[in-house]
Short mmCIF file of C-alpha atoms and ligand atoms in Angstrom, two decimals:
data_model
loop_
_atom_site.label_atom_id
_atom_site.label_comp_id
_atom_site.label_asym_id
_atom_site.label_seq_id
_atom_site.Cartn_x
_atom_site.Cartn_y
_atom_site.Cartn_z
CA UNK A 625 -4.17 6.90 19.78
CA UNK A 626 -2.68 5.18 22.66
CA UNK A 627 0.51 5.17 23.89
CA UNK A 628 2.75 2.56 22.46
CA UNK A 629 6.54 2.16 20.93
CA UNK A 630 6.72 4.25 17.88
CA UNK A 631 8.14 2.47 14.71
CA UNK A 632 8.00 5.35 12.59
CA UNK A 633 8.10 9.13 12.55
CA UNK A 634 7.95 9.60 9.00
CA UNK A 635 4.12 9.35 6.92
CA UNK A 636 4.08 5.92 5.10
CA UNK A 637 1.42 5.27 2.46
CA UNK A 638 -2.02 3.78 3.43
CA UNK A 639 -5.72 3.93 2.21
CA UNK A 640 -6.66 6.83 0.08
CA UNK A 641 -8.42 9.84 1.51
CA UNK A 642 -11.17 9.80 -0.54
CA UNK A 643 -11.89 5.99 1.03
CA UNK A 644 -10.92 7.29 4.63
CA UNK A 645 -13.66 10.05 4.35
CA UNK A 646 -16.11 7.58 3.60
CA UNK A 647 -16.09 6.07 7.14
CA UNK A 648 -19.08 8.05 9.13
CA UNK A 649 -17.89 6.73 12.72
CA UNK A 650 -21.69 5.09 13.21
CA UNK A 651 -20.54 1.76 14.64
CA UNK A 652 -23.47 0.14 12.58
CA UNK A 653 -20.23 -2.64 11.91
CA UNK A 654 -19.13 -3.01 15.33
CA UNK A 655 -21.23 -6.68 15.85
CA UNK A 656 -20.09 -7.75 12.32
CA UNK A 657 -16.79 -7.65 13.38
CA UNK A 658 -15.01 -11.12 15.26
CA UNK A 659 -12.18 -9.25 16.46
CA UNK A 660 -14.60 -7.10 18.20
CA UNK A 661 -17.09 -9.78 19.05
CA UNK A 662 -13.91 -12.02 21.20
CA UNK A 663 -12.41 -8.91 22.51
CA UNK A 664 -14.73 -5.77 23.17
CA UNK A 665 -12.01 -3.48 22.10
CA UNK A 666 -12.69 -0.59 20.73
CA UNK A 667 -9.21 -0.92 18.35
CA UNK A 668 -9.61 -3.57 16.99
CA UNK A 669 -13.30 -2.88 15.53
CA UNK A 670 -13.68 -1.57 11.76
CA UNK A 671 -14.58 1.94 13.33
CA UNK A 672 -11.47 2.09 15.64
CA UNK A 673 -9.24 0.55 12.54
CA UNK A 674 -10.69 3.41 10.21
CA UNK A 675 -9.90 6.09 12.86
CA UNK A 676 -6.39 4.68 13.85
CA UNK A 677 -6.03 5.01 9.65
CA UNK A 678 -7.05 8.21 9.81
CA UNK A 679 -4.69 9.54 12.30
CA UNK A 680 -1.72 7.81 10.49
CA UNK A 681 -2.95 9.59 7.48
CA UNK A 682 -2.34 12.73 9.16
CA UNK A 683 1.01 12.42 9.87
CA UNK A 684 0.75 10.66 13.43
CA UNK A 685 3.65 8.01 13.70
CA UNK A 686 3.37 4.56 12.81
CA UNK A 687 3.68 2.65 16.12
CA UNK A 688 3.95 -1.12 17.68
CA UNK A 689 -0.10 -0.60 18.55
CA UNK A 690 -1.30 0.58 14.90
CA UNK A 691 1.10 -2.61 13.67
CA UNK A 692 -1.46 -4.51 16.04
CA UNK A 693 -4.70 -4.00 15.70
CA UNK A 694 -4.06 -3.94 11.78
CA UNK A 695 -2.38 -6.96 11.63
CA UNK A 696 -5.21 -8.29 14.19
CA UNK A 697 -7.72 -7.81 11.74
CA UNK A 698 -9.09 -10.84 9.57
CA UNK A 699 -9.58 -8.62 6.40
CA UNK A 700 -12.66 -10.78 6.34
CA UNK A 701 -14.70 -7.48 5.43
CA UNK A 702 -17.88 -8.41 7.65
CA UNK A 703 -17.62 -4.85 7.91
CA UNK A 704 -18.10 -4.12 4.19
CA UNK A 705 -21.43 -5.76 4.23
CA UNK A 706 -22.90 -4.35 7.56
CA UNK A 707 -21.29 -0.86 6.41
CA UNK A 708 -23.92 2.18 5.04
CA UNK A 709 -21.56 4.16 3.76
CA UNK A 710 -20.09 1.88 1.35
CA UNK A 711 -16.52 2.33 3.26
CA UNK A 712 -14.33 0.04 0.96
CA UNK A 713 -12.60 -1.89 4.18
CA UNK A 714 -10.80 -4.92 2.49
CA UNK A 715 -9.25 -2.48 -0.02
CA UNK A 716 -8.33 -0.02 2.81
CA UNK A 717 -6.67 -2.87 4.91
CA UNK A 718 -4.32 -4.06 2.39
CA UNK A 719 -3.49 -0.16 1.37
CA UNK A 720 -2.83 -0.10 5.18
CA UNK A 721 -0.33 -3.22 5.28
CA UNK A 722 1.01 -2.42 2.04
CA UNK A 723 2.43 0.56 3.78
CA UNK A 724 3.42 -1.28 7.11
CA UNK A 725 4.69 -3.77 4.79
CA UNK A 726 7.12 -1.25 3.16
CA UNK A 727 8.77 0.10 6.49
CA UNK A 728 9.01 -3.38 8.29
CA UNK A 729 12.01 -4.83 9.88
CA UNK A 730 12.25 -8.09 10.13
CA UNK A 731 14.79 -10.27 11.72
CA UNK A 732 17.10 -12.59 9.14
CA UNK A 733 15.43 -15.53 9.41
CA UNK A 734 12.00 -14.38 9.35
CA UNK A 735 13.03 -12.13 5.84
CA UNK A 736 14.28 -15.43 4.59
CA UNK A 737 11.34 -17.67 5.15
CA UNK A 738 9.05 -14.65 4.18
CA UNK A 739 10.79 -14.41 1.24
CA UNK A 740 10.73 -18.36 0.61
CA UNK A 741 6.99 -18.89 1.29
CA UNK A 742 6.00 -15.73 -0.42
CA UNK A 743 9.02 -15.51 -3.91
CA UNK A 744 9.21 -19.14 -4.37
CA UNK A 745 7.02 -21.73 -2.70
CA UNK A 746 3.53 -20.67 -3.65
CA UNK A 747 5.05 -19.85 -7.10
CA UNK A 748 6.61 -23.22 -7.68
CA UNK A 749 4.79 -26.45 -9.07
CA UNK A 750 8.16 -28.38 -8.20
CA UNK A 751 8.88 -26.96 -4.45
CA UNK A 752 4.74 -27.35 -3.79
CA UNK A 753 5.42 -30.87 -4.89
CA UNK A 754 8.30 -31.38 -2.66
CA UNK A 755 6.66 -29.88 0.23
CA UNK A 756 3.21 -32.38 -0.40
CA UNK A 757 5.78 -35.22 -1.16
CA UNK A 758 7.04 -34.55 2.50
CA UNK A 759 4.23 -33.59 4.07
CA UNK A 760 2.28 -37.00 3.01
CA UNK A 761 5.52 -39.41 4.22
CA UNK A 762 4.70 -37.33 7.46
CA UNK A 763 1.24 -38.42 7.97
CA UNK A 764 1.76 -41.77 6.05
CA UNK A 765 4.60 -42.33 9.18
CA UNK A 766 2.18 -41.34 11.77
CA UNK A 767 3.85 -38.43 13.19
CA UNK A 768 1.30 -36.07 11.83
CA UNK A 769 -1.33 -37.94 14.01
CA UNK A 770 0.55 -37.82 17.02
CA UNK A 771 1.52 -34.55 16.54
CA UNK A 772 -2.04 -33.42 16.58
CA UNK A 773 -2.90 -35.87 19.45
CA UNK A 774 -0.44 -34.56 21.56
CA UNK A 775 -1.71 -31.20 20.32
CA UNK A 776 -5.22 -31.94 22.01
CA UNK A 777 -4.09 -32.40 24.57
CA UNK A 778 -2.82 -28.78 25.01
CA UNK A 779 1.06 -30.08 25.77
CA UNK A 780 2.63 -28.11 22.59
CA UNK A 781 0.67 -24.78 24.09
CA UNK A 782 0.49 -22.52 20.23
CA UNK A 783 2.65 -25.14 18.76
CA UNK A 784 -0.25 -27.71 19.39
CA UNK A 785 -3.12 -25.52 18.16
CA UNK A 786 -1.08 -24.91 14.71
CA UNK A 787 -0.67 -28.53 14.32
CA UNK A 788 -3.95 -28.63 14.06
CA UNK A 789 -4.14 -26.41 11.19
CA UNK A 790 -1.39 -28.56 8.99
CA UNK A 791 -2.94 -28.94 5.49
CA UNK A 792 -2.86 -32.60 4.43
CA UNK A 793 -0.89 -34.09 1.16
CA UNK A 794 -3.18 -35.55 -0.83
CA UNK A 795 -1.51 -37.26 -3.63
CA UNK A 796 -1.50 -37.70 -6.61
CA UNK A 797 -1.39 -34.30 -7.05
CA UNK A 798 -3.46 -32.02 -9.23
CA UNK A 799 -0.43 -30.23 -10.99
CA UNK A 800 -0.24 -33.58 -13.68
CA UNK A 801 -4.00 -32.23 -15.14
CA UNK A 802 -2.86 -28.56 -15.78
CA UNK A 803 -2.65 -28.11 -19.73
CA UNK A 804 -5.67 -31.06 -20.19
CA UNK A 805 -9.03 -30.89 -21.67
CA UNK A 806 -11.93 -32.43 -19.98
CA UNK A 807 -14.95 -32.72 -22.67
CA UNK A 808 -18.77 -32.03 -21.18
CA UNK A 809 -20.58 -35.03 -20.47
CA UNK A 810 -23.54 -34.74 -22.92
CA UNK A 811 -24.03 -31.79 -25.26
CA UNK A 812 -21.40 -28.80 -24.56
CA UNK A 813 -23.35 -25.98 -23.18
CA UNK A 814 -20.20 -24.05 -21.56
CA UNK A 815 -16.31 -24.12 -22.18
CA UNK A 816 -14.94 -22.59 -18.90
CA UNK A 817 -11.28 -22.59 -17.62
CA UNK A 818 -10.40 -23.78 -14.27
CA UNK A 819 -7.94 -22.28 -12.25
CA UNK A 820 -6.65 -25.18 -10.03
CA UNK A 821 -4.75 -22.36 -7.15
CA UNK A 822 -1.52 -23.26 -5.38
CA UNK A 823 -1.70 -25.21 -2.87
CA UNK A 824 -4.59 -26.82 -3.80
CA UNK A 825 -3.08 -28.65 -6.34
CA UNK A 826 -1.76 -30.78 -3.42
CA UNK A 827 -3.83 -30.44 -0.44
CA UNK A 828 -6.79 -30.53 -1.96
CA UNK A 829 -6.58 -32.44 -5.33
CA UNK A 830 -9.59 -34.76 -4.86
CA UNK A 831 -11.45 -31.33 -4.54
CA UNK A 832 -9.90 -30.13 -8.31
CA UNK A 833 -11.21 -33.11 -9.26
CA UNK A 834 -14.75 -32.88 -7.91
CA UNK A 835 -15.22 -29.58 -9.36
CA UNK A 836 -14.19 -30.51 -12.28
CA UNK A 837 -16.81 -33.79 -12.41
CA UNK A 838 -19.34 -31.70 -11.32
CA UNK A 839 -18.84 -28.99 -14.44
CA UNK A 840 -18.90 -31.61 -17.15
CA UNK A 841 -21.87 -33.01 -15.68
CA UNK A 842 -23.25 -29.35 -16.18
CA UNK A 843 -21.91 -29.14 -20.09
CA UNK A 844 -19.13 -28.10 -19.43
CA UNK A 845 -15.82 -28.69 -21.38
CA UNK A 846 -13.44 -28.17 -18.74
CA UNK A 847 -9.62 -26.62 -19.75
CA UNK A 848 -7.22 -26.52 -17.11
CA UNK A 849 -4.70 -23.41 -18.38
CA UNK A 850 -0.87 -24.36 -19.16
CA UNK A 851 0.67 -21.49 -17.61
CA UNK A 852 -1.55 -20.81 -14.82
CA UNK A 853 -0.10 -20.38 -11.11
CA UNK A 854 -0.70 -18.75 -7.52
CA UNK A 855 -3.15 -15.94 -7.83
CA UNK A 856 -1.12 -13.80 -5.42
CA UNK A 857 -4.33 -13.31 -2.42
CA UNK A 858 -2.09 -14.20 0.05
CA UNK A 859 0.53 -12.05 -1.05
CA UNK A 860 -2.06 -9.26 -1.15
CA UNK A 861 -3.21 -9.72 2.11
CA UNK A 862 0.44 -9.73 3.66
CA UNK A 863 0.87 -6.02 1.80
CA UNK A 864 2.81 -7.48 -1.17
CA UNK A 865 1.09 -5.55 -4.00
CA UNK A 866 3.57 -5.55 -6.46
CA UNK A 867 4.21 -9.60 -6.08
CA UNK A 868 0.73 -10.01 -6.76
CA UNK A 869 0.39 -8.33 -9.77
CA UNK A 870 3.30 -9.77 -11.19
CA UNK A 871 0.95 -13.52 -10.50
CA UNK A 872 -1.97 -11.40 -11.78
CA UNK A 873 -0.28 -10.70 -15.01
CA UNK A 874 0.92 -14.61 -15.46
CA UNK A 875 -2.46 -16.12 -14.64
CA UNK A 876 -4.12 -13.21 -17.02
CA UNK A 877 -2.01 -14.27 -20.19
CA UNK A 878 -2.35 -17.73 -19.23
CA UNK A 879 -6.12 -17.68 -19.50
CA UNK A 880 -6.69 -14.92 -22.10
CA UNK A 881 -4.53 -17.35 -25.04
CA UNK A 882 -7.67 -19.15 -24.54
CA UNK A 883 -11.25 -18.24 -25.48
CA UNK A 884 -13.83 -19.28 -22.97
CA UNK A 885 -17.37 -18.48 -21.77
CA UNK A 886 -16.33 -18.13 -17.76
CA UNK A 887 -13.13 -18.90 -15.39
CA UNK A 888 -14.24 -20.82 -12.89
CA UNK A 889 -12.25 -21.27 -9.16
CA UNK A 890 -13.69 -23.09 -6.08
CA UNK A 891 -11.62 -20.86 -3.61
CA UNK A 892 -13.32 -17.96 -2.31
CA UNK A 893 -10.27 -16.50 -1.54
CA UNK A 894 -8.85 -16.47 -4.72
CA UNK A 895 -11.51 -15.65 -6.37
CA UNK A 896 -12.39 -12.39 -4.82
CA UNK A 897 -9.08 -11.15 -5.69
CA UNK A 898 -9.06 -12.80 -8.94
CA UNK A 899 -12.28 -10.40 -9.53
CA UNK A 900 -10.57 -7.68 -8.22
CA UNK A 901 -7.17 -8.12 -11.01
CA UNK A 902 -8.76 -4.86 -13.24
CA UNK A 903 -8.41 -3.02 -10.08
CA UNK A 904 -4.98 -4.45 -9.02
CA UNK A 905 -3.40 -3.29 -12.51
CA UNK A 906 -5.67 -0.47 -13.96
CA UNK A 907 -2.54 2.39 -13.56
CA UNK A 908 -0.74 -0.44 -16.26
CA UNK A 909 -1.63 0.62 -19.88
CA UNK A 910 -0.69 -2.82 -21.08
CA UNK A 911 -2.47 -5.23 -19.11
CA UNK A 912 -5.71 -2.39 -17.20
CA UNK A 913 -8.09 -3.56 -20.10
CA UNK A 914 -7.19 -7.19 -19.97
CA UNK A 915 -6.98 -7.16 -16.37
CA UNK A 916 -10.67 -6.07 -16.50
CA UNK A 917 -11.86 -8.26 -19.02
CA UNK A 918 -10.31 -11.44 -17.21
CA UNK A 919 -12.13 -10.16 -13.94
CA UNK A 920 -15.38 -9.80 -15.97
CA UNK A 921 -15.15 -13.67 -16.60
CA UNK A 922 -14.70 -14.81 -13.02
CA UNK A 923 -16.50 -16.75 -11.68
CA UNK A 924 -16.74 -18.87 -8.38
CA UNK A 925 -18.10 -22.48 -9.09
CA UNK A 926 -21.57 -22.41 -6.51
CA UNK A 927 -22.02 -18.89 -8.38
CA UNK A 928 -21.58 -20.30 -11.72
CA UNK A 929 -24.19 -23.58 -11.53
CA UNK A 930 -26.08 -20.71 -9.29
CA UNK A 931 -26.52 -18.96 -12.82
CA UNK A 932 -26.99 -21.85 -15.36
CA UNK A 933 -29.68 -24.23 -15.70
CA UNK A 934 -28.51 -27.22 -12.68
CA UNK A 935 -28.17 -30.85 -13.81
CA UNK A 936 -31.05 -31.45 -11.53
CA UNK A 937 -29.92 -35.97 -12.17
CA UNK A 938 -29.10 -35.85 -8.15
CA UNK A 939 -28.91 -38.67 -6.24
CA UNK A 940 -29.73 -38.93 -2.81
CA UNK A 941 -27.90 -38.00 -0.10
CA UNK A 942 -29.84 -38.43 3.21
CA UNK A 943 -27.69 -36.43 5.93
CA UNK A 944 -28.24 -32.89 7.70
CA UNK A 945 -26.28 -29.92 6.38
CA UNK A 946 -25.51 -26.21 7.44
CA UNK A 947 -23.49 -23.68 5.48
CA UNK A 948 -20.63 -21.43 6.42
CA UNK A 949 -19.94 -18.60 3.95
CA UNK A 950 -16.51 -17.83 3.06
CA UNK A 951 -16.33 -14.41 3.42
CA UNK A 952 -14.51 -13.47 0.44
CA UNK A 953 -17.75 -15.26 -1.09
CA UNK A 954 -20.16 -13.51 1.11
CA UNK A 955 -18.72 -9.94 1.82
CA UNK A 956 -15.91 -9.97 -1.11
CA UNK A 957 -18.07 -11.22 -3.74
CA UNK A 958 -21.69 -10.84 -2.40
CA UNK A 959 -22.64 -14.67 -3.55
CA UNK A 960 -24.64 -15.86 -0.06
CA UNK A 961 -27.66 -17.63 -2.61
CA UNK A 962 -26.00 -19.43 -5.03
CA UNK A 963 -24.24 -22.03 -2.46
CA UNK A 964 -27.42 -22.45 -0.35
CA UNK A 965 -29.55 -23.27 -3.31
CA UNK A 966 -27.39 -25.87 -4.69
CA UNK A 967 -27.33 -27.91 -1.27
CA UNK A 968 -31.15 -27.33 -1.21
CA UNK A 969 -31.56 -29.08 -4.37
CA UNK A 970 -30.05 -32.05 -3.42
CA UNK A 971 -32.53 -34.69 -2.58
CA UNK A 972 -32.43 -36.06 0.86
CA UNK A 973 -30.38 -33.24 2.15
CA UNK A 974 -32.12 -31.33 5.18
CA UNK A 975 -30.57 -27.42 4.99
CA UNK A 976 -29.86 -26.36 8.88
CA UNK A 977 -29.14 -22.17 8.67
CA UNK A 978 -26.34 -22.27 11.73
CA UNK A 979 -26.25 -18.58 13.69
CA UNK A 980 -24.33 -16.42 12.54
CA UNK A 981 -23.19 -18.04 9.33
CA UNK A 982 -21.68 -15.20 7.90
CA UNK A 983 -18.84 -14.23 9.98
CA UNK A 984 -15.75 -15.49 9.78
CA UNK A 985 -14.35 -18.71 10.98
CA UNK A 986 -10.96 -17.26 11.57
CA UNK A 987 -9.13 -18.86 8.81
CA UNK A 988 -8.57 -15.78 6.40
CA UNK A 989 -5.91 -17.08 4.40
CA UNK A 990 -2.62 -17.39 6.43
CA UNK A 991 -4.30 -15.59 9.53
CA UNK A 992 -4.93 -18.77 11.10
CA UNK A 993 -1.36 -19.34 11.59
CA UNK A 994 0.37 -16.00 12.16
CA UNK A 995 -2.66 -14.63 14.46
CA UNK A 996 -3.02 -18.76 15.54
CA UNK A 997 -4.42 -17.15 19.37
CA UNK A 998 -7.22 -14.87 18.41
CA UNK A 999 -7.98 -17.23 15.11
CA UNK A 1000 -8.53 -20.09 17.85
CA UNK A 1001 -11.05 -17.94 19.60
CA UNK A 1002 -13.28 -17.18 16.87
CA UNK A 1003 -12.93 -20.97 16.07
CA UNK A 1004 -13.96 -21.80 19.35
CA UNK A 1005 -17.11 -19.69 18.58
CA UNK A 1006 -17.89 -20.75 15.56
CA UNK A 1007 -17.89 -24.18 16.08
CA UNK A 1008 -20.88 -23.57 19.01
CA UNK A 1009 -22.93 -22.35 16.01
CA UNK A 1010 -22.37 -25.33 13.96
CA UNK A 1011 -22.96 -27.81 17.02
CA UNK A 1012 -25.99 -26.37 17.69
CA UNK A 1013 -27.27 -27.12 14.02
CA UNK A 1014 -27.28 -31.07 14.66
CA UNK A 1015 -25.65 -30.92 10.86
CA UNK A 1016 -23.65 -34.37 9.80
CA UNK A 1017 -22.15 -32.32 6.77
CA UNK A 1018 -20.61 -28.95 7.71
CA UNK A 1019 -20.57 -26.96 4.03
CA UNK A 1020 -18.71 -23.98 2.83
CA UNK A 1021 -16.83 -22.73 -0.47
CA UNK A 1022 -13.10 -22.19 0.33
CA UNK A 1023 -10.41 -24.68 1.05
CA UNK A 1024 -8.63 -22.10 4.04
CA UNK A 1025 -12.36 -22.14 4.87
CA UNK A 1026 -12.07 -26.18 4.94
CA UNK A 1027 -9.18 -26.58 6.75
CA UNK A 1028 -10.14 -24.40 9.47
CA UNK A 1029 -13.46 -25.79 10.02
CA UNK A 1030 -11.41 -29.31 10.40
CA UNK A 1031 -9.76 -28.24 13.22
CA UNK A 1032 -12.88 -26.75 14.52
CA UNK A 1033 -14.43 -30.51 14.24
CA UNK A 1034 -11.16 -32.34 15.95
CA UNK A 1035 -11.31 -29.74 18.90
CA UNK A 1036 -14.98 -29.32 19.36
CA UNK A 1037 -16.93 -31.09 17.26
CA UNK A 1038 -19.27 -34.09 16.84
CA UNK A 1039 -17.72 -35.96 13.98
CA UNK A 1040 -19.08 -33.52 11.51
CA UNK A 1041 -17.83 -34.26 7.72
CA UNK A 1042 -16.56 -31.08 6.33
CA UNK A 1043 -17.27 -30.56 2.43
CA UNK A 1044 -16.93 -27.67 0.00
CA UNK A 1045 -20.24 -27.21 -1.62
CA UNK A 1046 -19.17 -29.12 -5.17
CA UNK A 1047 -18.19 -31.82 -3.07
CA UNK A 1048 -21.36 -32.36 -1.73
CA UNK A 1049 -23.00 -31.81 -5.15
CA UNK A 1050 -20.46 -34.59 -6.57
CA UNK A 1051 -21.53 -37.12 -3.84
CA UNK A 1052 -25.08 -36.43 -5.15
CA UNK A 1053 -24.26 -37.15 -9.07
CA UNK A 1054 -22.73 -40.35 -7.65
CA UNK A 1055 -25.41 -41.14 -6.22
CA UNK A 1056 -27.59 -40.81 -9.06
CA UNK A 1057 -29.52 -44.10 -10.03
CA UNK A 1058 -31.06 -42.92 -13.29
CA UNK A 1059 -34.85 -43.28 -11.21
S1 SF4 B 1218 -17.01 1.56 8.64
FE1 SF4 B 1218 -19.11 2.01 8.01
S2 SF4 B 1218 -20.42 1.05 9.57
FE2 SF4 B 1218 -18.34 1.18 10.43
S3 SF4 B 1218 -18.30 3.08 11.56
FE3 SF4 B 1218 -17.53 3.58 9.49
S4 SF4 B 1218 -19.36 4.21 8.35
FE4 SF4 B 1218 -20.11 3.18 10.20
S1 SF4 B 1219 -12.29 -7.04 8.00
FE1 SF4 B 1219 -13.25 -8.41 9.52
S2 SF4 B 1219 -11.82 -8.41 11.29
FE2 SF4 B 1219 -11.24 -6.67 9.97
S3 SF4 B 1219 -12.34 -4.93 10.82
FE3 SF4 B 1219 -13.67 -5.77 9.20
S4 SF4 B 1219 -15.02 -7.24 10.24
FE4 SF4 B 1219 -13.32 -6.77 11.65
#
């Protein structure tokens, strides 16, 4: 490995051997990978993270270079899908920051807000509504605006590029329909619980709502769980295993005191981990088989009217679109069809495949903000691809996914609308004249 300050003599925990061994050292997932797209570096590929792994599984020290090129990496788990061998990479990663997670020293401050963001924030309807309640009197006073004006114009330096990324309030918030019923329009086919997330109860409430529309018009009696909170992806991602399966357990009982025919989320992110809950707690006797059963019912929305039989009363909606997959949709949960035949059936809408849809937009839950430079980069890319599609309507299934793709639009764009998929398809019911 190369030189570099060493953090830690002693062996901390990581990925387990029998996933390490996996890794054959073919490269076949080098040009999957954005890191290694942007940078060329060897170390910050899937093949160089495996090896660096490796070596810290044999007892070489933890130092400031593995911290690095782990904490460089998207966990987007391109890799996964270009991958022969089957290597496991998303689970490895978060073994390996689990274990960087356990031996890190952080300064007060950043232990406090850590702790904040992490122990309370994401796990509080009330502080999430404070923090949207704030957040809108910011943009409703302008500031956010200027902010991100002034943040074009590259005076803020990182400050400006993360202003860009700023979620926006979108009141009223989604938190007042948790605990309601929504009854399928027509005959009930389906009754499927909806997991509203986090933060998207306030950033993205008109979205909640959408989705939920857009089920009912499928026959769908739509029950938002009492009970229901964060499903603990982020904290997953930032090595905090044992926080999220303390969410996993609350969102499991939450769901299973109901009986339904699917769970249905329209965040890619969560969802992949919200399949992977049987995994997260199967070394608990009380909660391995109900952890498993709850994962058997997940379902992301596109996937979900992917597997029924579509409401096909679509209006028109006369615009060009391209699709970027979420990678926890595409490499975490292997759904790439579902999403793309949905748009397709929408009347008037011209499908545009953009280059390279697959690979990730550099969002990756809170990557965007703590890795804002390299996250920026990949953006930069990214939005080349879409530009080059002529689309009006950029799609994709994952508010992070959203949000980033926003920015992308403000920086580089050409007035692109950016839409998750069931936003699109609820335009299209709307637009439905009964002809
Ligand atoms: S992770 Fe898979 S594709 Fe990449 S080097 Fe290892 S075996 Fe090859
Ligand atoms: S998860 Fe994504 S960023 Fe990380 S090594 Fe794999 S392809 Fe590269």
């Amino acid at each position: 490995m190369e030189d570099s300050i060493v953090v830690s003599e002693h062996s901390v925990a990581g990925p387990r051997q029998f996933d390490l061994d996996k890794c054959v050292h073919c490269g076949l997932c080098l040009n999957a990978c954005p890191t290694y797209r942007v940078l060329g570096v060897e170390m910050d590929s899937p093949r160089g993270r495996v090896y660096q792994m490796v070596q810290v599984a044999n007892g070489a020290p933890v130092t400031e270079s593995y911290q690095e090129h782990i904490g460089l990496c998207l966990a987007c788990r391109g890799c996964e899908s270009a991958c022969p061998s089957g290597v496991p990479y998303g689970r490895m990663v978060e073994d390996a920051r689990a274990g960087l997670e356990a031996i890190a020293k952080r300064g007060w401050f950043a232990r406090k807000v850590r702790q904040f963001v992490f122990g309370r924030l994401l796990q509080s309807r009330g502080l999430l509504s404070i923090a949207g309640t704030m957040l809108y009197l910011l943009e409703f006073s302008g500031l956010k605006a200027l902010g991100r004006g002034v943040g074009q114009l590259k005076l803020l330096g990182r400050l400006g590029d993360l202003q860009q990324l700023t979620p926006s309030a979108d009141p009223p918030f989604f938190f007042s329909q948790i605990g309601r019923t929504f009854p399928a329009e027509g005959e009930r086919r389906y009754r499927v619980a909806f997991l509203a997330g986090c933060i998207a109860n306030v950033s993205f409430a008109r979205l909640n709502e959408a989705t939920v529309r857009v089920l009912q018009k499928n026959g769908c009696e739509v029950v938002i769980p009492e009970g229901q909170g964060c499903c603990g992806a982020l904290h997953l991602h930032s090595g905090m295993k044992d926080e999220a399966r303390k969410l996993a357990r609350i969102n499991i009982d939450a769901v299973l005191a109901g009986a339904y025919d699917a769970v249905i989320t329209n965040a890619a992110g969560c969802g992949s981990t919200l399949k992977e809950y049987g995994e997260l707690l199967e070394e608990q006797p009380e909660y391995a088989e109900k952890a498993s059963r709850f994962s058997g019912m997940m379902r992301d929305v596109t996937e979900f009217l992917g597997g029924i039989e579509l409401n096909r009363k679509l209006g028109r909606v006369d615009a060009a679109v391209t699709y970027q997959d979420s990678c926890h949709l595409a490499h975490g949960q292997k759904v790439r069809k579902a999403p793309r035949d949905l748009l397709r059936a929408i009347p008037g809408l011209a499908f545009r495949e953009m280059a390279g849809a697959d690979i990730c937009c550099g969002s990756a839950g809170v990557y965007n903000v703590v890795q804002n430079e390299m996250a920026m980069m990949i953006l930069d890319r990214k939005m080349e691809s879409v530009n080059a599609t002529q689309a009006q309507i950029v799609a994709t299934a994952n508010p992070g996914c959203m949000l980033q793709l926003q920015a992308g639009v403000r920086l580089h764009g050409k007035e692109q609308r950016v839409m998750h998929v069931v936003e699109v398809l609820d335009l299209a019911y709307k637009n439905y004249s009964g002809a």
